[in-house]
Amino acid sequence: MNSALPAPSEIVEIGVPMACGVRAAFGASGDYGFSGFVMDPEDLTRRHVIELLVDGVPTQVTRADLYHPALAEAGVGDGCYGFQFIVPAPVYASATRFEARLANVEEHLPLTEPVEPTGEAARGQVEWLGNLRFRGWVRQPASGEDASTPRILVSVDGTAVMDVPADRWSGAFADGVLQPVRGFDLELPDTFADGRLHQAVFTVAGPSLGGPQMVGGTAIAFLAFGDALRALFDGRFPEEELERHREAIRIELHEKLFPRSLPFTQYAAWRAAQPPEPTRPLPDGAAADQLALVFLGEDGLDTSLHGLDGAGVQWVAGALPSDSAKANFDPGPLGEFMAGEAQSSTAFVFLPAGARIRPGGLTRIAQALADHPRAIMLFADVDVEEADGTLWPLAFPAADYERTLEQGFAARCFVLRTPALRTALKRGANTVFRLANFLYDFYPLPVGAIVHLPGALASVPAACLRRGHASLNRATAEHLATIKQAARQAIAIGECLPAVRVARAPPRERVTLVMDAASYPALAERCLRAALPALRRVDGELIIILPPGKVNPALAPLLSPLAKVKVLQRANPRTVEIFNTVLSGAEGQSVIFLSGAMAPLNEDWLDELRCRLEGRDTGAVAPLVVDPEDNIYDAGYVLGSNLDAVRAFAGRRISDPGYGDMLRIAHEVSALSFDCVAVRPALLRDLGGMDGLRFPVFFTGIDASLRLRARGKRLVVTPNAVVRDLAPARIATAALGRSPLAAARARELRGLRWRWSNVLAEDLLYNPVLNREGAPYSALCWPPVRPMPRVAEAQPPMTWPAGL
């Protein structure tokens, strides 16, 4: 049971006890309605399914998860254990007996005096369709003054903005049955398409309601962006020209194919349509600061210096001899440059020779340094320039320690303040990769020490970007030696950037493998055979969850060689229940959870997950998860698409390098599913365990991930451990359509938006120039943005009372 819930003895005795252990209430409610609640005092995360019987015949079924004020006021869980049925008038008039019972259980609910719940099914529902559009429905009163067309009042951030009629008939699944309802479909004013998070509240009023009633039971967070595509073409092709009609058709087709996004192949057009950099004067004294440009190598130096314009920013440039990868340099000439021509420079910009700074780039750097006085290092996105002049955007996260070690992604376009550069040179730095990672030698880094400038600052030749494996390998080894972390490195394969693999020394601690063999008993033997060899090598503990009854005899030969085995028998276990049970009893200092349908594919998968946990401030580590056809199923989540969480790289082949080679190197993500994950149980116990009350099924792992990140912990996905999910569509498929699981997911999503709306509005590990909907890392956002500098920092959750 979730540690945040009250103990059973503390729960107010409300409702009537039943033989199966639950407490319930049931009775008539309103015109043609019946309502009540069902809750289990021993497990407040459980939601029961209720059947309505009319003259002994089951006619409707629903889930008891509506908000119930009496339970909320009594402090029972989150108060969402209510249910309601609406019976068609002809059936109600002809029936003689109405009963309710727990689904698949013969015991009937006691007849009591119910209190009508006020959840979404009681009054209506609202759905955010993306951008500024909303759709919803309300119930139409059968008679009286309220029988006229209902009107919906819309307020945004506490200010009334619209009053629209619910003037269309629709059908909605409410209380388990399709009912006729009054629907509405609206679009908010364009003023709210400003890229900021807003809260919309929808209310309906009527004489019989006694005051305005909220539709859907909660405010809805939304994020919208202006769409300048049609305006762009309207300005180019006046209305009287015939050509405008042809372009309008293309726009319609394009918006259907790429909603609010633009393909990477249109990057040149995207850059041309990017809004201009706002002109604002630099703070007093900042304009007098001098930037020093350091170009490594001589090949292409004329290209780098041609057309370089500081637009009022003072600068001086120098070139250092370098290797063919333009990564190594001799600290001696750099020190002479610092003491000579650049002695007045307050910051140094490092680029390979042949790179071209975009117009206004130096002003962006000077402005960012002035706006972030605590910044020690700035790094920026770059354009990859192919030999034929074609440009491709390479957009980075705000910070990623693991990716810095294995890819050195920030090393080709970055800025160091002069004191930091002197310190790095004294420590022996002689490659750009070491300059880019040396700040991580200091722990903890002050907040704001590293600033990211999203949007390409310079174009860098592709041939240069793809080289430097040996220099990166040496720089990573030097950093790990400095922080006294035992590890070995090996050069890996990168497509657009160099890559190394870091293998930290295995920790000398107990490890517990938790395997759920109860959810998919037919797959248990296959998954165990794949997982246990790695566990035997480390003499670890196995906790296996099996279905009730006799243990499958095929499993005995696999379990008997293990010195430490615990068997927990559960019927249809849930992830949250397993986690919270294991957290309280696992002997290992690290726990690896393996869902019941997952089979590891490589022998060292367990060591890889354990060793990654040794990384500084690592909170959880997950492998790449593939489906039976070797397509990526789970590589972590990207946040923010319609204020939701979307799987990154889902559907790509396992051989795909991923955007920016992310599927070739270990990297940080904003959230993990926890289907297969390595964690430290003490850390999760400190968080209060998994929140099965608000997120029992769909967002359990995501909420836990965000709580870990709020504590400053990193979440890592490593491609060096690969697990095959033999039943990957178990939840995703079931959640589609109008099934009860779809409604449950929508309810959990609302809770996620309430708690983490600030994080969902800005995923610091996802670049704002990339598409915000559809498959992440697959397109450019539209309209083009001019994002502000970003600082990676812990983002705390929002809190709200249970029941609200």
mmCIF file with all atom_site columns, C-alpha atoms in Angstrom, residues 622-725:
data_model
loop_
_atom_site.group_PDB
_atom_site.id
_atom_site.type_symbol
_atom_site.label_atom_id
_atom_site.label_alt_id
_atom_site.label_comp_id
_atom_site.label_asym_id
_atom_site.label_entity_id
_atom_site.label_seq_id
_atom_site.pdbx_PDB_ins_code
_atom_site.Cartn_x
_atom_site.Cartn_y
_atom_site.Cartn_z
_atom_site.occupancy
_atom_site.B_iso_or_equiv
_atom_site.pdbx_formal_charge
_atom_site.auth_seq_id
_atom_site.auth_comp_id
_atom_site.auth_asym_id
_atom_site.auth_atom_id
_atom_site.pdbx_PDB_model_num
ATOM 1   C CA . ALA A 1 622 ? 16.702 1.609  -18.168 1.00 0.00 ? 622 ALA A CA 1
ATOM 2   C CA . PRO A 1 623 ? 17.690 -0.450 -21.217 1.00 0.00 ? 623 PRO A CA 1
ATOM 3   C CA . LEU A 1 624 ? 16.441 -0.113 -24.754 1.00 0.00 ? 624 LEU A CA 1
ATOM 4   C CA . VAL A 1 625 ? 13.267 -2.179 -25.099 1.00 0.00 ? 625 VAL A CA 1
ATOM 5   C CA . VAL A 1 626 ? 12.457 -3.697 -28.490 1.00 0.00 ? 626 VAL A CA 1
ATOM 6   C CA . ASP A 1 627 ? 9.391  -5.568 -29.730 1.00 0.00 ? 627 ASP A CA 1
ATOM 7   C CA . PRO A 1 628 ? 9.477  -9.078 -31.258 1.00 0.00 ? 628 PRO A CA 1
ATOM 8   C CA . GLU A 1 629 ? 10.277 -7.553 -34.683 1.00 0.00 ? 629 GLU A CA 1
ATOM 9   C CA . ASP A 1 630 ? 13.304 -5.623 -33.337 1.00 0.00 ? 630 ASP A CA 1
ATOM 10  C CA . ASN A 1 631 ? 11.590 -2.226 -33.460 1.00 0.00 ? 631 ASN A CA 1
ATOM 11  C CA . ILE A 1 632 ? 12.221 0.220  -30.622 1.00 0.00 ? 632 ILE A CA 1
ATOM 12  C CA . TYR A 1 633 ? 9.352  0.020  -28.152 1.00 0.00 ? 633 TYR A CA 1
ATOM 13  C CA . ASP A 1 634 ? 10.695 1.970  -25.176 1.00 0.00 ? 634 ASP A CA 1
ATOM 14  C CA . ALA A 1 635 ? 13.661 4.367  -25.071 1.00 0.00 ? 635 ALA A CA 1
ATOM 15  C CA . GLY A 1 636 ? 12.335 6.748  -22.452 1.00 0.00 ? 636 GLY A CA 1
ATOM 16  C CA . TYR A 1 637 ? 9.779  9.533  -22.766 1.00 0.00 ? 637 TYR A CA 1
ATOM 17  C CA . VAL A 1 638 ? 9.667  13.033 -24.180 1.00 0.00 ? 638 VAL A CA 1
ATOM 18  C CA . LEU A 1 639 ? 7.333  15.399 -22.326 1.00 0.00 ? 639 LEU A CA 1
ATOM 19  C CA . GLY A 1 640 ? 5.169  18.198 -23.636 1.00 0.00 ? 640 GLY A CA 1
ATOM 20  C CA . SER A 1 641 ? 3.391  16.867 -26.721 1.00 0.00 ? 641 SER A CA 1
ATOM 21  C CA . ASN A 1 642 ? -0.135 18.159 -25.999 1.00 0.00 ? 642 ASN A CA 1
ATOM 22  C CA . LEU A 1 643 ? 0.970  18.217 -22.341 1.00 0.00 ? 643 LEU A CA 1
ATOM 23  C CA . ASP A 1 644 ? 1.366  14.444 -22.462 1.00 0.00 ? 644 ASP A CA 1
ATOM 24  C CA . ALA A 1 645 ? 4.255  11.975 -22.386 1.00 0.00 ? 645 ALA A CA 1
ATOM 25  C CA . VAL A 1 646 ? 5.323  10.301 -25.648 1.00 0.00 ? 646 VAL A CA 1
ATOM 26  C CA . ARG A 1 647 ? 7.768  7.431  -26.154 1.00 0.00 ? 647 ARG A CA 1
ATOM 27  C CA . ALA A 1 648 ? 10.966 8.541  -27.879 1.00 0.00 ? 648 ALA A CA 1
ATOM 28  C CA . PHE A 1 649 ? 12.032 6.752  -31.080 1.00 0.00 ? 649 PHE A CA 1
ATOM 29  C CA . ALA A 1 650 ? 9.135  4.282  -30.869 1.00 0.00 ? 650 ALA A CA 1
ATOM 30  C CA . GLY A 1 651 ? 8.880  2.216  -34.045 1.00 0.00 ? 651 GLY A CA 1
ATOM 31  C CA . ARG A 1 652 ? 12.443 2.812  -35.259 1.00 0.00 ? 652 ARG A CA 1
ATOM 32  C CA . ARG A 1 653 ? 14.618 -0.199 -36.014 1.00 0.00 ? 653 ARG A CA 1
ATOM 33  C CA . ILE A 1 654 ? 17.161 -1.272 -33.426 1.00 0.00 ? 654 ILE A CA 1
ATOM 34  C CA . SER A 1 655 ? 19.866 -0.523 -36.036 1.00 0.00 ? 655 SER A CA 1
ATOM 35  C CA . ASP A 1 656 ? 18.708 3.112  -36.339 1.00 0.00 ? 656 ASP A CA 1
ATOM 36  C CA . PRO A 1 657 ? 21.262 5.514  -34.772 1.00 0.00 ? 657 PRO A CA 1
ATOM 37  C CA . GLY A 1 658 ? 18.465 7.862  -33.693 1.00 0.00 ? 658 GLY A CA 1
ATOM 38  C CA . TYR A 1 659 ? 18.461 11.640 -33.896 1.00 0.00 ? 659 TYR A CA 1
ATOM 39  C CA . GLY A 1 660 ? 21.943 12.898 -33.052 1.00 0.00 ? 660 GLY A CA 1
ATOM 40  C CA . ASP A 1 661 ? 23.125 9.273  -32.529 1.00 0.00 ? 661 ASP A CA 1
ATOM 41  C CA . MET A 1 662 ? 21.059 9.066  -29.335 1.00 0.00 ? 662 MET A CA 1
ATOM 42  C CA . LEU A 1 663 ? 20.375 5.336  -29.844 1.00 0.00 ? 663 LEU A CA 1
ATOM 43  C CA . ARG A 1 664 ? 24.119 4.676  -30.025 1.00 0.00 ? 664 ARG A CA 1
ATOM 44  C CA . ILE A 1 665 ? 25.164 6.246  -26.717 1.00 0.00 ? 665 ILE A CA 1
ATOM 45  C CA . ALA A 1 666 ? 23.846 6.406  -23.158 1.00 0.00 ? 666 ALA A CA 1
ATOM 46  C CA . HIS A 1 667 ? 21.839 9.565  -22.571 1.00 0.00 ? 667 HIS A CA 1
ATOM 47  C CA . GLU A 1 668 ? 19.478 11.177 -20.110 1.00 0.00 ? 668 GLU A CA 1
ATOM 48  C CA . VAL A 1 669 ? 15.697 11.241 -20.531 1.00 0.00 ? 669 VAL A CA 1
ATOM 49  C CA . SER A 1 670 ? 12.949 13.081 -18.698 1.00 0.00 ? 670 SER A CA 1
ATOM 50  C CA . ALA A 1 671 ? 10.911 10.003 -17.760 1.00 0.00 ? 671 ALA A CA 1
ATOM 51  C CA . LEU A 1 672 ? 11.000 6.200  -17.790 1.00 0.00 ? 672 LEU A CA 1
ATOM 52  C CA . SER A 1 673 ? 8.177  3.676  -17.899 1.00 0.00 ? 673 SER A CA 1
ATOM 53  C CA . PHE A 1 674 ? 9.711  1.524  -15.091 1.00 0.00 ? 674 PHE A CA 1
ATOM 54  C CA . ASP A 1 675 ? 8.779  -1.634 -17.067 1.00 0.00 ? 675 ASP A CA 1
ATOM 55  C CA . CYS A 1 676 ? 12.453 -2.570 -16.889 1.00 0.00 ? 676 CYS A CA 1
ATOM 56  C CA . VAL A 1 677 ? 14.533 -0.339 -14.648 1.00 0.00 ? 677 VAL A CA 1
ATOM 57  C CA . ALA A 1 678 ? 17.400 -0.352 -12.170 1.00 0.00 ? 678 ALA A CA 1
ATOM 58  C CA . VAL A 1 679 ? 16.898 1.789  -9.062  1.00 0.00 ? 679 VAL A CA 1
ATOM 59  C CA . ARG A 1 680 ? 18.080 2.116  -5.494  1.00 0.00 ? 680 ARG A CA 1
ATOM 60  C CA . PRO A 1 681 ? 15.207 1.133  -3.165  1.00 0.00 ? 681 PRO A CA 1
ATOM 61  C CA . ALA A 1 682 ? 16.373 3.518  -0.441  1.00 0.00 ? 682 ALA A CA 1
ATOM 62  C CA . LEU A 1 683 ? 15.956 6.420  -2.843  1.00 0.00 ? 683 LEU A CA 1
ATOM 63  C CA . LEU A 1 684 ? 12.401 5.458  -3.783  1.00 0.00 ? 684 LEU A CA 1
ATOM 64  C CA . ARG A 1 685 ? 11.501 4.798  -0.152  1.00 0.00 ? 685 ARG A CA 1
ATOM 65  C CA . ASP A 1 686 ? 12.662 8.318  0.624   1.00 0.00 ? 686 ASP A CA 1
ATOM 66  C CA . LEU A 1 687 ? 10.225 9.564  -2.027  1.00 0.00 ? 687 LEU A CA 1
ATOM 67  C CA . GLY A 1 688 ? 7.337  7.729  -0.355  1.00 0.00 ? 688 GLY A CA 1
ATOM 68  C CA . GLY A 1 689 ? 7.141  4.879  -2.849  1.00 0.00 ? 689 GLY A CA 1
ATOM 69  C CA . MET A 1 690 ? 5.133  4.751  -6.046  1.00 0.00 ? 690 MET A CA 1
ATOM 70  C CA . ASP A 1 691 ? 1.922  6.802  -6.110  1.00 0.00 ? 691 ASP A CA 1
ATOM 71  C CA . GLY A 1 692 ? -0.626 4.125  -6.898  1.00 0.00 ? 692 GLY A CA 1
ATOM 72  C CA . LEU A 1 693 ? -3.455 6.312  -5.677  1.00 0.00 ? 693 LEU A CA 1
ATOM 73  C CA . ARG A 1 694 ? -3.296 8.910  -8.452  1.00 0.00 ? 694 ARG A CA 1
ATOM 74  C CA . PHE A 1 695 ? -1.340 6.898  -11.040 1.00 0.00 ? 695 PHE A CA 1
ATOM 75  C CA . PRO A 1 696 ? -2.219 3.213  -10.637 1.00 0.00 ? 696 PRO A CA 1
ATOM 76  C CA . VAL A 1 697 ? -1.654 2.022  -14.235 1.00 0.00 ? 697 VAL A CA 1
ATOM 77  C CA . PHE A 1 698 ? -0.493 4.363  -16.973 1.00 0.00 ? 698 PHE A CA 1
ATOM 78  C CA . PHE A 1 699 ? 1.720  7.050  -15.421 1.00 0.00 ? 699 PHE A CA 1
ATOM 79  C CA . THR A 1 700 ? 3.136  5.255  -12.386 1.00 0.00 ? 700 THR A CA 1
ATOM 80  C CA . GLY A 1 701 ? 6.696  5.246  -13.669 1.00 0.00 ? 701 GLY A CA 1
ATOM 81  C CA . ILE A 1 702 ? 6.492  8.683  -15.242 1.00 0.00 ? 702 ILE A CA 1
ATOM 82  C CA . ASP A 1 703 ? 5.387  10.300 -11.990 1.00 0.00 ? 703 ASP A CA 1
ATOM 83  C CA . ALA A 1 704 ? 8.133  8.485  -10.085 1.00 0.00 ? 704 ALA A CA 1
ATOM 84  C CA . SER A 1 705 ? 10.642 9.614  -12.722 1.00 0.00 ? 705 SER A CA 1
ATOM 85  C CA . LEU A 1 706 ? 9.660  13.239 -12.372 1.00 0.00 ? 706 LEU A CA 1
ATOM 86  C CA . ARG A 1 707 ? 9.841  13.046 -8.594  1.00 0.00 ? 707 ARG A CA 1
ATOM 87  C CA . LEU A 1 708 ? 13.374 11.678 -8.909  1.00 0.00 ? 708 LEU A CA 1
ATOM 88  C CA . ARG A 1 709 ? 14.336 14.491 -11.272 1.00 0.00 ? 709 ARG A CA 1
ATOM 89  C CA . ALA A 1 710 ? 12.827 17.006 -8.854  1.00 0.00 ? 710 ALA A CA 1
ATOM 90  C CA . ARG A 1 711 ? 15.398 15.706 -6.346  1.00 0.00 ? 711 ARG A CA 1
ATOM 91  C CA . GLY A 1 712 ? 18.189 16.412 -8.834  1.00 0.00 ? 712 GLY A CA 1
ATOM 92  C CA . LYS A 1 713 ? 18.558 12.783 -9.931  1.00 0.00 ? 713 LYS A CA 1
ATOM 93  C CA . ARG A 1 714 ? 19.354 11.771 -13.506 1.00 0.00 ? 714 ARG A CA 1
ATOM 94  C CA . LEU A 1 715 ? 17.449 9.150  -15.528 1.00 0.00 ? 715 LEU A CA 1
ATOM 95  C CA . VAL A 1 716 ? 19.599 7.268  -18.026 1.00 0.00 ? 716 VAL A CA 1
ATOM 96  C CA . VAL A 1 717 ? 18.767 5.036  -21.005 1.00 0.00 ? 717 VAL A CA 1
ATOM 97  C CA . THR A 1 718 ? 21.614 2.845  -22.218 1.00 0.00 ? 718 THR A CA 1
ATOM 98  C CA . PRO A 1 719 ? 21.692 1.088  -25.601 1.00 0.00 ? 719 PRO A CA 1
ATOM 99  C CA . ASN A 1 720 ? 24.294 -1.346 -24.248 1.00 0.00 ? 720 ASN A CA 1
ATOM 100 C CA . ALA A 1 721 ? 21.514 -3.280 -22.512 1.00 0.00 ? 721 ALA A CA 1
ATOM 101 C CA . VAL A 1 722 ? 18.684 -4.461 -24.750 1.00 0.00 ? 722 VAL A CA 1
ATOM 102 C CA . VAL A 1 723 ? 15.517 -6.233 -23.602 1.00 0.00 ? 723 VAL A CA 1
ATOM 103 C CA . ARG A 1 724 ? 12.851 -7.739 -25.829 1.00 0.00 ? 724 ARG A CA 1
ATOM 104 C CA . ASP A 1 725 ? 9.227  -7.196 -24.807 1.00 0.00 ? 725 ASP A CA 1
#
